[in-house]
mmCIF file of C-alpha atoms in Angstrom:
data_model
loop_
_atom_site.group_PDB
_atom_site.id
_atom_site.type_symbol
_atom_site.label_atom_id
_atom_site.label_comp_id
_atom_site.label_asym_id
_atom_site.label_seq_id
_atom_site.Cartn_x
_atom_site.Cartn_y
_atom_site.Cartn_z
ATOM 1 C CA UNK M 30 -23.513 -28.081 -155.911
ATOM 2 C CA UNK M 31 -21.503 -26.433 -153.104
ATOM 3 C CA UNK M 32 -22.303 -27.211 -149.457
ATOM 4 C CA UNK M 33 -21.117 -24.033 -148.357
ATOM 5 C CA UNK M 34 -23.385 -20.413 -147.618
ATOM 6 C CA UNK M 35 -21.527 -17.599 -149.652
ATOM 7 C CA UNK M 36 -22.038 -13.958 -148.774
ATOM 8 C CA UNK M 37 -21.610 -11.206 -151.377
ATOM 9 C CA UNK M 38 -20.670 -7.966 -150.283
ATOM 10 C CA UNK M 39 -21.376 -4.481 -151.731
ATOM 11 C CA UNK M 40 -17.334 -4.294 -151.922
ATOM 12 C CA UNK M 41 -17.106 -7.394 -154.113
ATOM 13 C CA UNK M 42 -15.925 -9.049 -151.677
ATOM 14 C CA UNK M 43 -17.098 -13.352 -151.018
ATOM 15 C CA UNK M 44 -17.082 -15.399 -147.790
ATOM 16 C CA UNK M 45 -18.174 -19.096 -147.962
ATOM 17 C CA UNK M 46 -18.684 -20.588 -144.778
ATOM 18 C CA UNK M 47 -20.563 -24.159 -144.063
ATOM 19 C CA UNK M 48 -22.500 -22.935 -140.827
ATOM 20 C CA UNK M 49 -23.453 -19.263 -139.577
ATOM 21 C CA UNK M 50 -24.248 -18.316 -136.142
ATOM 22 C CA UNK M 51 -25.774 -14.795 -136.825
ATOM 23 C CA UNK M 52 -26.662 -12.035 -133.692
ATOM 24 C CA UNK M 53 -27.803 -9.242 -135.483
ATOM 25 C CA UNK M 54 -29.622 -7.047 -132.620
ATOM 26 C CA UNK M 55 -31.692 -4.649 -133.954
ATOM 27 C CA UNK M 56 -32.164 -6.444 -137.556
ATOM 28 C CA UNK M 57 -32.244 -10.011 -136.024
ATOM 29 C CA UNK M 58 -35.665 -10.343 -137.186
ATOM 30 C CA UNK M 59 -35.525 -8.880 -140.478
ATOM 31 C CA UNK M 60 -32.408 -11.542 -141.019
ATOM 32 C CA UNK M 61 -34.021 -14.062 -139.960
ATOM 33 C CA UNK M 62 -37.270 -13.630 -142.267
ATOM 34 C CA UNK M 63 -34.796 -13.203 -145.613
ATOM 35 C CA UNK M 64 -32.885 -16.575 -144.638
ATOM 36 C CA UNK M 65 -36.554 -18.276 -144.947
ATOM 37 C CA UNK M 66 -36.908 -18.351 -141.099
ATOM 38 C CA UNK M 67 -39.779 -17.377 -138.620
ATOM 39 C CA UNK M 68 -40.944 -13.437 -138.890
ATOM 40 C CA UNK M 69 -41.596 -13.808 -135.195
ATOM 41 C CA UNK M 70 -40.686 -12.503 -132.509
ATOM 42 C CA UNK M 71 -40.600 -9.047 -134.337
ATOM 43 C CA UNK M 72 -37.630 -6.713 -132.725
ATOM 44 C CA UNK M 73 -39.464 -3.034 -131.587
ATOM 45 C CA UNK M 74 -36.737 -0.451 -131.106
ATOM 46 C CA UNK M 75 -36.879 1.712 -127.508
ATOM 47 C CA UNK M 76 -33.650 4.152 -126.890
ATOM 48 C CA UNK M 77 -32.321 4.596 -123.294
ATOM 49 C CA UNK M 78 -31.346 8.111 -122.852
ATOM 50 C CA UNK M 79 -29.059 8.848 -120.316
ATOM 51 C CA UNK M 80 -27.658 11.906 -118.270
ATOM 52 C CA UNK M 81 -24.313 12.804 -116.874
ATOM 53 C CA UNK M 82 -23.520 13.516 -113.252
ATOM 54 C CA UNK M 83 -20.907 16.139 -113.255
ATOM 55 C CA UNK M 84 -17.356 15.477 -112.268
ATOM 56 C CA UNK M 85 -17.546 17.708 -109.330
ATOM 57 C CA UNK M 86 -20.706 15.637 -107.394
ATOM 58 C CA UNK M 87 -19.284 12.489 -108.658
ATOM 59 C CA UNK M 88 -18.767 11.339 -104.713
ATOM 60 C CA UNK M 89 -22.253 10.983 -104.251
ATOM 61 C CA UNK M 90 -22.031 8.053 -106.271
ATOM 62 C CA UNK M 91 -19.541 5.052 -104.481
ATOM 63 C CA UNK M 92 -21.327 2.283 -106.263
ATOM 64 C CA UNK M 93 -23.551 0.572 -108.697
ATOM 65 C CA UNK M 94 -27.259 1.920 -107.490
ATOM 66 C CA UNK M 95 -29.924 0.099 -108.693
ATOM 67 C CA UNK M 96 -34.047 -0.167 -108.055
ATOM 68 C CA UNK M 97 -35.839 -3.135 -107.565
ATOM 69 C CA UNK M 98 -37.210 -3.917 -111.349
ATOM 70 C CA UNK M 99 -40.791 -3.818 -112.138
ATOM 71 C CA UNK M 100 -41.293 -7.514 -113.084
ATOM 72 C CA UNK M 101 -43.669 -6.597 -115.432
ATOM 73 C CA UNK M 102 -41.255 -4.840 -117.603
ATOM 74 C CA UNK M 103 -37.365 -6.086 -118.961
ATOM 75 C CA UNK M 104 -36.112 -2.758 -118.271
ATOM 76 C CA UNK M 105 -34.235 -1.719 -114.866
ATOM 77 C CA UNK M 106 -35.244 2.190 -114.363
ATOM 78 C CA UNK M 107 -33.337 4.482 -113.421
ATOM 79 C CA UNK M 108 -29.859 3.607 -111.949
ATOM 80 C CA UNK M 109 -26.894 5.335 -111.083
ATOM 81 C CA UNK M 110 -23.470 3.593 -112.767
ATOM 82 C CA UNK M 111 -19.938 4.715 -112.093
ATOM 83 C CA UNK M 112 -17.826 3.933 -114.809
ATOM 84 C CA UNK M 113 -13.864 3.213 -115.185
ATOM 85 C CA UNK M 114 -13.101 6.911 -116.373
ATOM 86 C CA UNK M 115 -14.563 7.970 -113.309
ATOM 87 C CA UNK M 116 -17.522 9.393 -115.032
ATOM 88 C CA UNK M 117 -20.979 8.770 -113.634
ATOM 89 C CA UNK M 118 -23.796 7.501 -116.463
ATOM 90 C CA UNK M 119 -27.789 8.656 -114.616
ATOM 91 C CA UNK M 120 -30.801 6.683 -116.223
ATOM 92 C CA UNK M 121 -31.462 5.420 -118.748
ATOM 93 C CA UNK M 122 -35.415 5.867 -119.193
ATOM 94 C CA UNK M 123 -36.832 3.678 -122.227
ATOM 95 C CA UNK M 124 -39.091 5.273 -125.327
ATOM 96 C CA UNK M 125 -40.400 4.039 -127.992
ATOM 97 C CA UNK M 126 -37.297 5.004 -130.852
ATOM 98 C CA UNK M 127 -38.973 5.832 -134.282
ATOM 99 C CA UNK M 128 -35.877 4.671 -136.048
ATOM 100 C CA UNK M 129 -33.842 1.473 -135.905
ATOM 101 C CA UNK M 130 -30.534 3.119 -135.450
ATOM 102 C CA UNK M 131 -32.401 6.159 -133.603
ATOM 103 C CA UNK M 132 -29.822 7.638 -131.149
ATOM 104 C CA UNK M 133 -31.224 11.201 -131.387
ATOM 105 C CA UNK M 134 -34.874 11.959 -129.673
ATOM 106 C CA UNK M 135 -35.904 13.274 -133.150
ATOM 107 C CA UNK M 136 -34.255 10.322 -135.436
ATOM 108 C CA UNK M 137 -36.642 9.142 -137.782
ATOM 109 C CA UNK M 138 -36.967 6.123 -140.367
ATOM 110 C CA UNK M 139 -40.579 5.798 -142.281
ATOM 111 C CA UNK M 140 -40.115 2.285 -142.803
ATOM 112 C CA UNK M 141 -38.610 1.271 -139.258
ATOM 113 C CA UNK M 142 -41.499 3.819 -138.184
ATOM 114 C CA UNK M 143 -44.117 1.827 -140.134
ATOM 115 C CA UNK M 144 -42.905 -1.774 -139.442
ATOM 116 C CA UNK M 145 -43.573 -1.347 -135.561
ATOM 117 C CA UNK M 146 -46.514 1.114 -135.999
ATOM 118 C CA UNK M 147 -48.284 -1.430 -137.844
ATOM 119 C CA UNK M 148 -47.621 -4.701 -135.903
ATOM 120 C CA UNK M 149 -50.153 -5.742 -133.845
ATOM 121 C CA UNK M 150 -48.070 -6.847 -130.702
ATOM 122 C CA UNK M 151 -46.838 -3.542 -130.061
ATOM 123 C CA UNK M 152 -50.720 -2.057 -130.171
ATOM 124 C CA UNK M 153 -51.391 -4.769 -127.868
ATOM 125 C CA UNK M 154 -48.613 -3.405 -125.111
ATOM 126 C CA UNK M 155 -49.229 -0.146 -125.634
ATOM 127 C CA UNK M 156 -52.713 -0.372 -124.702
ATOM 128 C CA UNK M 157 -52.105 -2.395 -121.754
ATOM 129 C CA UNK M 158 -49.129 0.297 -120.428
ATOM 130 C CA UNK M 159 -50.266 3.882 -121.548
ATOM 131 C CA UNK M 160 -49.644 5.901 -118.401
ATOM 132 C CA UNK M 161 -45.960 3.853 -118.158
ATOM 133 C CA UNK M 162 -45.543 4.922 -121.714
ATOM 134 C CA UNK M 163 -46.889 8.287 -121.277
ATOM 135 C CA UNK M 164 -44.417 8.840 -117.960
ATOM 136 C CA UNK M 165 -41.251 7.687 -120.105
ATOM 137 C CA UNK M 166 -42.238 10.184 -123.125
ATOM 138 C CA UNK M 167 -42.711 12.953 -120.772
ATOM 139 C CA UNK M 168 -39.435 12.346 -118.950
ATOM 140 C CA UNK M 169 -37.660 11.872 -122.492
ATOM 141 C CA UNK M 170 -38.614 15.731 -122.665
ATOM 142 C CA UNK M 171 -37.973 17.000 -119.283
ATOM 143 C CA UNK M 172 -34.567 16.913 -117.497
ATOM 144 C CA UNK M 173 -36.724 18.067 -114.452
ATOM 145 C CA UNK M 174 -38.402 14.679 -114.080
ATOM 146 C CA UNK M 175 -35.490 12.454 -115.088
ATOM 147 C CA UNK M 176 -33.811 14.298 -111.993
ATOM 148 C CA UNK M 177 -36.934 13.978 -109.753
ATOM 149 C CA UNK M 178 -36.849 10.157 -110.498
ATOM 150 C CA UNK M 179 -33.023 10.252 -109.558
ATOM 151 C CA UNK M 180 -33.722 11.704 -105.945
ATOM 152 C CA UNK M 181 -35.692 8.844 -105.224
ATOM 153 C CA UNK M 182 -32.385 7.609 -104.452
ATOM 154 C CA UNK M 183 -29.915 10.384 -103.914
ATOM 155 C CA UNK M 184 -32.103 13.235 -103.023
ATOM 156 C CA UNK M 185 -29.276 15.543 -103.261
ATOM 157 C CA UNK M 186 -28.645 15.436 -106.811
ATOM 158 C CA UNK M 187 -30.187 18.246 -108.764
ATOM 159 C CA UNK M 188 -30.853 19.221 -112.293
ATOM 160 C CA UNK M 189 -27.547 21.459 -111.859
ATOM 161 C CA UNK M 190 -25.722 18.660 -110.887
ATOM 162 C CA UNK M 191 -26.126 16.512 -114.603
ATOM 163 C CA UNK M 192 -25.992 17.126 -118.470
ATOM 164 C CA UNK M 193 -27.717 15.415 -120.918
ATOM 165 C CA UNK M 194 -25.461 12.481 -122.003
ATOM 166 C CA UNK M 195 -25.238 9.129 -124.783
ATOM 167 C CA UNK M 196 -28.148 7.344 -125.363
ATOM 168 C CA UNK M 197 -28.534 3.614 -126.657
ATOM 169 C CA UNK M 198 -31.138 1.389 -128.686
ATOM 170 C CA UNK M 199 -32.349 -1.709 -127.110
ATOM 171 C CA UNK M 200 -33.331 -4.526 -129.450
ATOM 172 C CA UNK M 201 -36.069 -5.141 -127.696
ATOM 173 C CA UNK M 202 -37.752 -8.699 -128.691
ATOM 174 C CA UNK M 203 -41.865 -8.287 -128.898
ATOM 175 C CA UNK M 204 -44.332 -11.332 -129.189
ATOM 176 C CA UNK M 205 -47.575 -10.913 -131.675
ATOM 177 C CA UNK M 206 -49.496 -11.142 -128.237
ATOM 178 C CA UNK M 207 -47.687 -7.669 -127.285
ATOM 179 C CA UNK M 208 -45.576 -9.376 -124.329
ATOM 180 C CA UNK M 209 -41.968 -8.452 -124.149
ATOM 181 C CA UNK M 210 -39.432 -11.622 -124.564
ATOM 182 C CA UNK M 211 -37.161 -11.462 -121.723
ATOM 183 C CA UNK M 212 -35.294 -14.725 -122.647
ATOM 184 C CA UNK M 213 -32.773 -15.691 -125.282
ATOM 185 C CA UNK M 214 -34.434 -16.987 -128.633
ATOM 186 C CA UNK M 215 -32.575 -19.196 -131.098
ATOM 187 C CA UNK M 216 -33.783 -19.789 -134.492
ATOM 188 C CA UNK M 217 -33.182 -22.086 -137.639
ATOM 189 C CA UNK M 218 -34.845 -22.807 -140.682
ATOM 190 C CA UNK M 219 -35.117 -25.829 -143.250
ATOM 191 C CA UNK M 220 -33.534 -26.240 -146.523
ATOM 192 C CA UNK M 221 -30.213 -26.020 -147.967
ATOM 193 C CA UNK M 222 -29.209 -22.773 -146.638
ATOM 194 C CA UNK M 223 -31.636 -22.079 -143.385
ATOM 195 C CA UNK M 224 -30.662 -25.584 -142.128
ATOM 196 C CA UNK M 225 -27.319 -24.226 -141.547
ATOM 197 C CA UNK M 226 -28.369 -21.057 -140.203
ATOM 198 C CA UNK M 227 -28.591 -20.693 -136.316
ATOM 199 C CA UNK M 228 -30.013 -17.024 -135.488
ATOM 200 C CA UNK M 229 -29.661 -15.726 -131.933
ATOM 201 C CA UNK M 230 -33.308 -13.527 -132.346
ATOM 202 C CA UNK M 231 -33.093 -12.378 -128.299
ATOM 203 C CA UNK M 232 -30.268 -11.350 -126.358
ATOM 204 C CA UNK M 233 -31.789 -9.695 -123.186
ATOM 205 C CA UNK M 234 -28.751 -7.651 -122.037
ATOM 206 C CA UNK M 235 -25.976 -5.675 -123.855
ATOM 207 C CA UNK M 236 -23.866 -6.809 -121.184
ATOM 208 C CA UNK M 237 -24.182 -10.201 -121.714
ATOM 209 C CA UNK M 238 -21.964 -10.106 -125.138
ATOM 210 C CA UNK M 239 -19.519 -10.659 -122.409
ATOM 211 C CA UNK M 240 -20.734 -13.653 -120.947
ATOM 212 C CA UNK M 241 -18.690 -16.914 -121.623
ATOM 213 C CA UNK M 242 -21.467 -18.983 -120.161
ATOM 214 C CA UNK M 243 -23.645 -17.334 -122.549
ATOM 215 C CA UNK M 244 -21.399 -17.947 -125.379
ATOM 216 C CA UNK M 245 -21.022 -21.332 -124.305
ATOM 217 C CA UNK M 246 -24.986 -21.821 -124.517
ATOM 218 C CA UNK M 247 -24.934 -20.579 -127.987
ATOM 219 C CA UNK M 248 -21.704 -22.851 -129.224
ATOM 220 C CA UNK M 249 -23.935 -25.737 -127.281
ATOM 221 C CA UNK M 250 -26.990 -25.046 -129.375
ATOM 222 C CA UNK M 251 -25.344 -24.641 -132.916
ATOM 223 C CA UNK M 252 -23.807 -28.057 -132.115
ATOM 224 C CA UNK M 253 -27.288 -29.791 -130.985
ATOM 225 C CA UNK M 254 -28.607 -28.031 -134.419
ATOM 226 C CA UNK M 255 -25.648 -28.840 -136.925
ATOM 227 C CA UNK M 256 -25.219 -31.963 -135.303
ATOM 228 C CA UNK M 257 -21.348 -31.094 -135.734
#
C-alpha cells in the first residue's frame, strides 16, 4: 500500500506527493467536501466591480484613499488605489456573483447559482442586510451612483472623469448561521488520505498571497498537523 496521495490529471499526467497543503479560493469548499472533509464553511461568490479614473484626472489621486470599514461587513467600500502603471482602479462595490468564475455582471452558472441560492446561511444574511444588498445591486447598474459614492471623498470626480474597468470574485467564506468568516480557516480530515490533507478554507484578502508571515502561519500549521 503506498503512503503517498496521487493526483490524476485529465492530461494523463500523475503526481504523488505524501502531504498537500491545498488553497483553492473559490472551490475551497467543494475540495474540501470530496477529500472527506467538513462541507462547512460554504464559499458564496460576490464580484467587485471596479471603474477607471482617466489618465488625464489621475492627479486627483496622490495616494491610497480608503473609508473607515463598516465592521459589520469584510468588505472595504469604495476606495481610490493608484497603481504602478500609473493607472487609477475606483471601487470596487460587492454583489452577489451568480457564477463561481463570474467576472461579467450577466455571468451565469445554474449549479454555482443553485448551491448558494439554496444554502441556508446566505438566506440568513440576506435577510438581515437587504437595503445594503439592495444599494450594491443598484450601484452594480448605475455608473451615476458608483460616482456619487466616490465624491464622498473627492467631490470633484465625475461620471466623465471614469470608465467602467476589471472586476474580481471574492471567495467569500459564509457560516450556516449566515455570518461572514473574516478569519483564516484551516481544515483536515481523518483517514488515509484526509489525514494528510491540510485545506486553507479562508483567506480574507487577495493581498495576503503575499504575506510571508501568513505563509509562515500556514507552513506552522501543516507541521503541528503532519507532525513532520
Amino acid at each position: 500500500l503506498s503512503l503517498d496521495v496521487v493526483f490524476c490529471f485529465p492530461q494523463g499526467e500523475e503526481v504523488s506527493c505524501g502531504h498537500i497543503v491545498t488553497c483553492a479560493g473559490l472551490h475551497s469548499d467543494r475540495l474540501s467536501a470530496i477529500s472527506g472533509c467538513s462541507p462547512e464553511p460554504r464559499i458564496v461568490p460576490f464580484r467587485g466591480d471596479y471603474l477607471l479614473l482617466k489618465p488625464e484626472k489621475s492627479y486627483l489621486v496622490k495616494g491610497n484613499i480608503y473609508p473607515v470599514p463598516n465592521p459589520r461587513f469584510p468588505f472595504l467600500g469604495v476606495h481610490f488605489t493608484p497603481r504602478m502603471d500609473g493607472s487609477v482602479w475606483l471601487g470596487p462595490n460587492a454583489v452577489l456573483a451568480f457564477k463561481r468564475e463570474g467576472y461579467k455582471l450577466l455571468d451565469f452558472s445554474p449549479g454555482d447559482f443553485l448551491d448558494a441560492v439554496t444554502y441556508s446561511g446566505l438566506w440568513k444574511l440576506v435577510l438581515r442586510n437587504v437595503s445594503y444588498g439592495l444599494g450594491e445591486l443598484y450601484r452594480a447598474f448605475s455608473l451615476s451612483a458608483q460616482v456619487r459614492q466616490l465624491q464622498k471623498f473627492i467631490p470633484e470626480v465625475t461620471t466623465n472623469d471614469v470608465l467602467r474597468g476589471p472586476s474580481g470574485v471574492r471567495a467569500q467564506a459564509l457560516d450556516s448561521e449566515g455570518n461572514l468568516v473574516d478569519d483564516f480557516v484551516f481544515d483536515g480530515g481523518s483517514g488515509a488520505v484526509g489525514s494528510r490533507i491540510l485545506h486553507v478554507r479562508n483567506a480574507p484578502s487577495p493581498a495576503a498571497t503575499s504575506s510571508l508571515a501568513i505563509a509562515a502561519a500556514i507552513a506552522a500549521e501543516a507541521q503541528r498537523r503532519f507532525q513532520l
